[in-house]
Amino acid sequence: MATPTITEHDTTAPAAFGPAAALSCRECGERFPLGPVFACEICFGPLEVAYELPTGDPEALRRRIEAGPANIWRYAPLLPVPADVASKPNLNPGWTKLVKADNLARELGVTGGLHIKDDSGNPTHSFKDRVVAIALEAARTFGYTTLSCSSTGNLAGAVGAAAARAGLRSCVFIPHDLEAGKVVMAAVYGGELVGIEGTYDDVNRFCSELIGDPLGEGWGFVNVNLRPYYGEGSKTLAYEICEQLGWKLPDQIVVPIASGSQLTKIDKGLKELIALGLVEDKPYKIFGAQATGCSPVSAAYKAGHDVVRPVKPDTIAKSLAIGNPADGPYVLDIARRTGGAVEDVSDAEVVDAIKLLARTEGIFAETAGGVTVGVLRKLLSEGKLDPAAETVVLNTGDGLKTLDAVAPTTGLSATIRPNLDSFREAGLA
Amino acid sequence: MATPTITEHDTTAPAAFGPAAALSCRECGERFPLGPVFACEICFGPLEVAYELPTGDPEALRRRIEAGPANIWRYAPLLPVPADVASKPNLNPGWTKLVKADNLARELGVTGGLHIKDDSGNPTHSFKDRVVAIALEAARTFGYTTLSCSSTGNLAGAVGAAAARAGLRSCVFIPHDLEAGKVVMAAVYGGELVGIEGTYDDVNRFCSELIGDPLGEGWGFVNVNLRPYYGEGSKTLAYEICEQLGWKLPDQIVVPIASGSQLTKIDKGLKELIALGLVEDKPYKIFGAQATGCSPVSAAYKAGHDVVRPVKPDTIAKSLAIGNPADGPYVLDIARRTGGAVEDVSDAEVVDAIKLLARTEGIFAETAGGVTVGVLRKLLSEGKLDPAAETVVLNTGDGLKTLDAVAPTTGLSATIRPNLDSFREAGLA
């Protein structure tokens, strides 16, 4: 075994990471001490957190979780965080609603039970609060004083808000020509918000450069040098879904794909629950959802490829618009292994699906939620998703953040004068 | 005692309203059967729900509540709803976070404990989901098939979403010239959204006319003919605050004033908890908060008046801009009786307060939240609010809905080229 480089930060007590035991390379399996590193020095593969999860009576663990707080920290025994994490200032995300979507099920012909995991209920109204909360803990452990990221929207707000609450400085990098509304949502938390003249790819390249430079000393980039910890936050979606179903695996789950990380971590979380004896082992299928305008994983799936060919994104689903998804190959593997699929829907189908979900369940989803609900509908019509099986669909963000997507086709039913005759003429009574 | 008119809807079993026993006039005290009525036929005073609340062991009630769902239905034994309300399709609002605001407390010099009750966590991101949920139950009981309201924003979305989920039709009336974003937020749920050529007052007058007309048959207007039930939803804010403080009354609470209903119902809820033995009886002070551009209650309070002189609103805090607040006199009474106060802040102070809360606690509040935090700061500086006492401040809505308020003063720290030199020159490292 190669001797991994121990960084100067890497002297923290293991308890700072709870049950996490090491970082391990997802390509070659090499293990490294828990530190602010994200790529394998042997093969350059991505690192992820490896655990020594609690053994013993599943009932005791279940009771401990159920007695925990109504946020992701109820799962602290399964996350790379210290046991006292809930006592530290953070946004306490998670434990969002799992909504039984009977109206939508009726409309789509789903008979086995349909649920929306509605992550718009998080503090800054996207699932990003989950991943940032774990990265924030790692940043504290490594002694970082600035929390940072590259972002085109949701992540910027989540990082700004989390840093504000934690009393850390934040400095977030975005393309300089982002819509004014998104700039406000990110800047209101008072951290530094830097616009970069260039594309999102330019922003990313700049961040990588900054990490390697003395200028970036003491900076934790949640989605770069803290990425192994950050990614683990998505496991909590799997934990919550199963607990909210009554400690039971769903039969089918539809997950959006941006980098693909979320989907792989949901699979990881489900497998952990089985290994821990918290849910009964049974098959489950994971389906990936993309917008056609950025569907490299779906294209690879349909073509039977193992690798993903990058694309230039062109879709209204901006929060999923990653043309070169790092976890694409893992997503393909999971969809195939579990008997799921990867599918994509057009922007028009995304808008239709947002409105369908709003009209049937009163949930106003971000474009990413339109993608998953649209893909649900498409998979059903193609016969690829079993309508008689229990199904969970993720909504990972809030419609208030992507009003532009539905604005052109959403408006007043009528305009009337303030009298009954005028109302009668409108024919709405 | 006069014999109240029994409407055709008024034959429902009493259990449909749980512990509610009657409607009683807040002016003359006359009691009426529970029905879709809102004004006393003796004196035209407003009606409110009167209860026969559970007697007996407070510990048993407390355990029952704690074992209930993580939403307002945990308090079903104290609300005018059937015992099985949680099993019916609705948005399940409430049980929002009570955030310990240590950073804000430090900045403002509060030493007795400061908490933000953050109702932006509700399904449509304002406290309106609480009141609409109770009105929806009453609408179901009265057999109404259309849920309606007059609104300038938050309420329209809350009604549209709740009706969609419940499978009822909705028809919401708004001024025809509302901002495009607010129209989208209200229309996306698929109900009818009618623009009325006129002011919000014109919209209200039209709704009252419609209720009295055969055209309005089967229509439940949540804030008109269902208003007595609707208002009770605000009691849950009081219940949650006390339970989240560990079944304890706060010393001081700062509440926004629009119609004033919310403040009066919070007082009602606190008094009920005392009467039920769920919290220890002790003094508490309730403070009302208005924007100076619409501050008729604050003006009356400062002038020592018992009546409120209507004003024409002119403030960015649109969700509080009711120039003739129906519950103004009751608010004055409660503020004086509890030893609180009513105060107002300018639009500039509102914006500052929104940014202060975002910067210190990572909570992005609607303008109404800027009003309460701004008033908190002003009351502290005036010595009217005790910094050593435990204080709760309400944030009743979400900053994403009022981006325009902060947009002019919130933006990029810098724009740079994608290289380290350019970043170094910006002086942010």
XYZ file of C-alpha atoms in Angstrom, chain A:
429
model
C 0.000 0.000 0.000
C 1.309 3.407 -0.981
C 1.872 5.850 1.828
C -0.526 8.684 1.300
C 0.661 12.172 1.963
C -0.587 13.421 5.291
C -1.456 17.090 4.998
C -0.866 19.529 7.809
C -4.607 19.566 8.501
C -4.752 15.848 8.839
C -4.005 15.617 12.531
C -7.554 15.929 13.766
C -8.991 13.346 16.093
C -10.851 10.618 14.217
C -13.959 11.426 16.287
C -14.313 14.634 14.279
C -15.574 12.441 11.454
C -17.744 10.120 13.505
C -17.964 6.670 11.906
C -15.876 7.685 8.879
C -12.682 5.653 8.780
C -10.857 6.800 5.678
C -11.153 8.204 2.212
C -11.138 5.516 -0.430
C -10.648 5.759 -4.157
C -13.718 4.798 -6.112
C -11.540 3.595 -8.983
C -8.643 1.671 -7.451
C -9.873 1.236 -3.867
C -6.751 2.759 -2.336
C -7.404 4.217 1.126
C -6.176 7.539 2.497
C -6.509 9.250 5.855
C -9.434 11.615 6.252
C -8.178 14.953 4.965
C -9.000 17.818 2.629
C -8.169 15.823 -0.473
C -10.442 14.720 -3.253
C -8.432 12.789 -5.833
C -6.483 9.552 -5.541
C -2.766 10.159 -5.843
C -2.320 6.728 -7.367
C -4.876 6.796 -10.168
C -6.469 10.272 -9.894
C -9.864 8.659 -9.251
C -12.388 10.450 -7.024
C -12.208 9.816 -3.299
C -15.197 9.013 -1.150
C -15.752 8.499 2.542
C -15.438 4.921 3.816
C -17.040 4.008 7.134
C -16.888 1.677 10.016
C -20.590 1.741 10.603
C -22.132 0.798 13.934
C -22.669 -2.914 14.437
C -25.062 -4.472 16.874
C -28.776 -4.243 17.485
C -30.553 -2.478 14.591
C -33.478 -1.751 16.904
C -31.290 0.269 19.232
C -29.894 2.271 16.320
C -33.390 2.844 14.932
C -34.610 4.102 18.302
C -31.593 6.383 18.574
C -32.297 7.846 15.149
C -36.003 8.283 15.857
C -35.195 10.110 19.096
C -32.883 12.484 17.221
C -33.612 15.966 15.908
C -35.974 16.644 12.976
C -33.106 17.263 10.566
C -30.223 15.360 8.968
C -28.359 15.140 12.271
C -30.669 12.339 13.407
C -28.399 10.282 11.109
C -25.154 11.575 12.630
C -24.108 7.991 13.516
C -24.001 7.274 9.765
C -22.333 10.488 8.570
C -18.744 11.844 8.583
C -19.517 14.302 11.374
C -18.810 14.500 15.095
C -21.438 13.167 17.485
C -22.125 16.674 18.820
C -22.725 18.162 15.362
C -26.315 19.159 16.167
C -25.090 21.542 18.858
C -23.011 23.618 16.426
C -24.474 26.545 14.486
C -25.637 25.402 11.076
C -28.864 25.523 9.089
C -30.102 22.114 10.280
C -31.418 21.012 6.887
C -33.337 17.884 6.039
C -36.270 15.904 7.353
C -38.261 17.425 4.523
C -41.704 16.131 3.701
C -42.331 12.871 1.879
C -45.666 13.741 0.291
C -48.084 10.953 -0.633
C -49.068 12.104 -4.112
C -52.417 10.396 -4.617
C -53.762 12.978 -7.059
C -50.698 12.734 -9.260
C -50.754 8.938 -8.986
C -54.366 8.872 -10.159
C -53.562 11.106 -13.087
C -50.584 9.001 -14.167
C -52.122 5.631 -13.389
C -49.709 4.723 -10.596
C -51.409 2.255 -8.261
C -48.554 1.070 -6.058
C -48.170 4.306 -4.098
C -46.446 7.458 -5.305
C -44.478 9.854 -3.083
C -42.698 13.140 -3.705
C -39.615 13.727 -1.567
C -39.926 17.502 -1.475
C -36.552 19.055 -0.740
C -37.808 22.571 -1.452
C -38.564 22.558 2.281
C -34.886 22.965 3.123
C -33.642 26.252 4.641
C -32.524 27.782 1.344
C -35.058 25.673 -0.548
C -32.881 23.144 -2.303
C -31.191 19.857 -1.429
C -27.866 21.715 -1.506
C -28.349 22.585 2.170
C -27.788 18.907 2.975
C -24.441 18.597 1.234
C -23.211 22.006 2.347
C -23.977 21.172 5.985
C -21.613 18.183 5.889
C -18.943 20.177 4.022
C -19.261 22.947 6.614
C -18.505 20.491 9.404
C -15.430 19.262 7.532
C -14.356 22.880 6.957
C -14.570 23.532 10.703
C -12.574 20.399 11.419
C -9.845 21.359 8.948
C -9.686 24.844 10.407
C -10.832 26.604 7.261
C -12.013 30.165 7.740
C -13.527 30.825 4.302
C -16.262 28.674 2.794
C -16.335 28.783 -0.984
C -17.709 27.201 -4.129
C -18.291 27.678 -7.803
C -21.964 27.868 -8.570
C -24.634 28.902 -11.025
C -27.384 29.280 -8.454
C -28.670 27.038 -5.665
C -25.255 26.203 -4.244
C -24.211 29.850 -3.949
C -27.150 30.621 -1.662
C -26.691 27.456 0.371
C -23.006 28.229 0.975
C -23.642 31.901 1.742
C -26.371 31.098 4.241
C -24.498 28.254 5.941
C -21.337 30.344 6.320
C -23.298 33.273 7.738
C -24.932 31.087 10.369
C -21.646 29.383 11.229
C -19.798 32.667 11.546
C -17.402 31.810 8.714
C -16.454 34.103 5.869
C -17.798 33.042 2.478
C -16.562 33.833 -1.006
C -18.545 32.369 -3.849
C -17.677 32.442 -7.541
C -20.299 32.688 -10.264
C -20.404 33.577 -13.948
C -20.617 37.387 -14.054
C -23.713 37.418 -16.275
C -26.005 35.411 -13.992
C -29.622 36.624 -13.786
C -30.126 39.496 -11.327
C -32.490 37.475 -9.131
C -29.955 34.698 -8.634
C -27.283 37.237 -7.743
C -29.541 38.703 -5.053
C -30.373 35.256 -3.620
C -26.667 34.520 -3.289
C -25.445 37.943 -2.183
C -28.032 38.703 0.484
C -26.199 36.634 3.104
C -23.429 39.185 3.143
C -20.509 37.058 1.975
C -18.298 37.944 -0.956
C -19.856 37.129 -4.306
C -17.446 37.343 -7.208
C -18.547 37.412 -10.827
C -16.100 35.868 -13.251
C -15.936 36.986 -16.857
C -16.396 33.635 -18.525
C -18.492 30.496 -18.557
C -19.220 28.180 -15.647
C -16.322 26.035 -16.872
C -14.045 29.071 -16.554
C -15.316 29.589 -13.024
C -14.510 25.988 -12.159
C -11.046 26.157 -13.639
C -10.360 29.340 -11.707
C -11.426 27.686 -8.437
C -9.090 24.737 -9.023
C -6.276 27.188 -9.647
C -7.096 29.096 -6.471
C -6.996 25.943 -4.328
C -3.456 25.266 -5.446
C -2.303 28.832 -4.766
C -1.285 30.470 -1.472
C -4.148 32.923 -2.094
C -6.540 30.040 -1.386
C -4.926 29.127 1.949
C -7.601 28.380 4.536
C -10.341 28.114 1.938
C -12.756 25.200 1.902
C -14.404 24.768 -1.488
C -17.413 22.643 -0.677
C -17.576 21.081 -4.148
C -13.833 20.742 -4.718
C -11.447 20.054 -1.838
C -14.334 19.192 0.518
C -16.197 17.212 -2.120
C -15.810 13.754 -0.507
C -17.606 15.033 2.625
C -20.046 17.237 0.737
C -21.279 14.335 -1.380
C -22.176 12.282 1.681
C -24.963 14.728 2.508
C -27.050 13.200 -0.267
C -27.161 9.883 1.609
C -29.591 11.517 4.005
C -32.202 11.644 1.227
C -32.118 7.842 1.119
C -32.267 7.549 4.904
C -35.214 9.909 5.201
C -37.187 8.284 2.401
C -36.870 4.854 3.999
C -37.616 6.075 7.525
C -40.612 8.070 6.282
C -41.908 4.980 4.463
C -41.811 3.201 7.829
C -38.248 1.871 7.580
C -38.838 0.294 4.228
C -37.070 0.480 0.867
C -39.084 1.969 -1.976
C -39.448 -0.262 -5.039
C -38.518 2.506 -7.475
C -36.939 5.916 -7.109
C -36.514 8.672 -9.699
C -33.490 10.925 -9.125
C -32.277 13.932 -11.133
C -28.787 13.808 -12.630
C -26.486 16.818 -12.652
C -22.989 15.536 -11.784
C -24.668 12.243 -10.893
C -23.286 12.375 -7.353
C -26.692 12.550 -5.694
C -27.898 9.383 -7.400
C -24.803 7.417 -6.447
C -25.046 8.545 -2.820
C -28.704 7.613 -2.609
C -27.731 4.141 -3.747
C -24.938 4.124 -1.156
C -27.384 5.171 1.568
C -29.894 2.478 0.670
C -27.193 -0.180 0.718
C -26.021 1.012 4.128
C -29.522 0.760 5.565
C -29.719 -2.833 4.320
C -26.296 -3.688 5.725
C -27.231 -2.177 9.081
C -30.443 -4.205 9.233
C -32.536 -1.023 9.416
C -34.609 -2.058 6.399
C -35.420 -5.456 4.993
C -33.253 -6.374 2.026
C -35.169 -6.445 -1.233
C -34.564 -5.287 -4.803
C -35.002 -1.603 -5.644
C -34.657 0.196 -8.952
C -33.005 3.601 -9.379
C -33.974 5.722 -12.362
C -31.960 8.752 -13.482
C -33.599 11.841 -14.972
C -32.079 14.460 -17.272
C -33.289 17.306 -19.443
C -32.856 16.451 -23.113
C -30.854 19.652 -23.568
C -28.219 18.217 -21.219
C -28.581 14.456 -21.350
C -25.162 12.895 -21.772
C -25.886 10.147 -19.243
C -29.242 9.314 -20.776
C -27.628 9.198 -24.220
C -24.911 6.842 -22.975
C -27.496 4.664 -21.251
C -29.571 4.345 -24.384
C -26.541 3.651 -26.537
C -25.353 0.957 -24.156
C -22.110 2.809 -23.440
C -20.120 2.716 -20.211
C -18.609 6.140 -20.734
C -20.322 9.476 -21.012
C -19.566 11.842 -23.886
C -19.622 15.488 -22.712
C -22.182 17.871 -24.187
C -22.757 21.624 -24.233
C -25.859 22.188 -22.090
C -28.883 23.958 -23.543
C -31.874 23.577 -21.236
C -34.040 25.577 -18.840
C -33.070 23.083 -16.121
C -29.978 25.095 -15.184
C -29.407 23.326 -11.878
C -28.887 20.071 -13.805
C -26.901 21.580 -16.665
C -23.551 19.852 -16.194
C -22.331 18.784 -19.587
C -19.528 16.573 -18.302
C -20.978 14.790 -15.259
C -18.201 13.384 -13.098
C -20.295 10.536 -11.745
C -21.917 9.624 -15.058
C -20.281 6.186 -15.371
C -21.291 5.279 -11.786
C -24.858 6.343 -12.546
C -24.935 4.093 -15.617
C -23.698 1.204 -13.532
C -26.299 1.732 -10.800
C -29.218 2.157 -13.222
C -28.236 -1.054 -14.993
C -27.398 -3.044 -11.874
C -30.679 -2.189 -10.118
C -32.843 -2.662 -13.207
C -33.647 1.026 -13.496
C -33.045 3.267 -16.483
C -31.939 6.777 -17.444
C -34.362 8.916 -19.413
C -34.641 12.531 -20.508
C -37.438 14.992 -21.264
C -37.660 18.144 -23.352
C -37.919 21.620 -21.838
C -41.599 21.719 -22.822
C -42.155 18.461 -20.953
C -40.308 19.935 -17.959
C -42.668 22.917 -17.868
C -45.707 20.659 -18.265
C -44.508 18.479 -15.418
C -43.907 21.440 -13.093
C -47.482 22.542 -13.707
C -48.818 19.002 -13.380
C -47.225 18.613 -9.950
C -48.430 22.054 -8.833
C -51.974 21.409 -10.054
C -52.275 17.950 -8.500
C -50.325 18.248 -5.235
C -49.823 21.949 -4.559
C -46.044 21.558 -4.837
C -44.253 24.192 -6.912
C -41.029 22.544 -8.066
C -37.888 23.938 -9.552
C -37.061 22.903 -13.127
C -35.124 19.928 -11.708
C -38.399 18.710 -10.174
C -40.052 19.144 -13.547
C -37.359 16.887 -14.968
C -37.980 14.069 -12.488
C -41.784 14.248 -12.702
C -41.579 14.506 -16.502
C -39.290 11.479 -16.617
C -41.637 9.604 -14.295
C -44.450 10.215 -16.746
C -42.328 9.223 -19.723
C -41.037 6.041 -18.099
C -44.596 5.031 -17.255
C -45.758 5.603 -20.818
C -42.820 3.573 -22.102
C -43.589 0.749 -19.717
C -40.154 1.046 -18.102
C -41.475 1.933 -14.650
C -43.936 -0.364 -12.917
C -47.130 1.523 -11.997
C -47.991 -1.119 -9.414
C -44.746 -0.661 -7.451
C -44.121 1.846 -4.674
C -42.366 4.826 -6.245
C -40.547 7.887 -4.875
C -39.745 10.916 -7.024
C -37.342 13.624 -5.890
C -38.037 17.324 -6.086
C -34.708 18.898 -5.227
C -35.535 22.604 -5.456
C -38.100 25.355 -5.358
C -40.188 26.831 -8.142
C -39.698 30.325 -6.727
C -36.108 30.110 -7.977
C -37.042 29.307 -11.558
C -40.170 31.387 -12.113
C -39.023 32.192 -15.655
C -39.558 28.599 -16.712
C -43.326 28.705 -16.207
C -43.966 32.446 -16.565
C -44.649 32.440 -20.321
C -47.508 29.928 -19.945
C -48.851 30.864 -16.512
C -51.046 33.870 -15.895
C -54.458 35.307 -15.188
C -57.550 33.321 -16.180
C -59.396 36.566 -16.820
C -59.356 40.273 -16.102
C -62.672 41.783 -15.047
C -64.159 44.995 -13.750
C -65.095 44.895 -10.051
C -68.720 43.910 -10.483
C -70.787 40.745 -10.714
C -71.873 41.280 -14.303
C -68.304 41.457 -15.466
C -67.504 38.285 -13.502
C -70.562 36.519 -14.952
C -69.407 37.374 -18.449
C -66.016 35.824 -17.765
C -67.770 32.468 -17.357
C -65.807 31.330 -14.286
C -68.589 31.073 -11.701
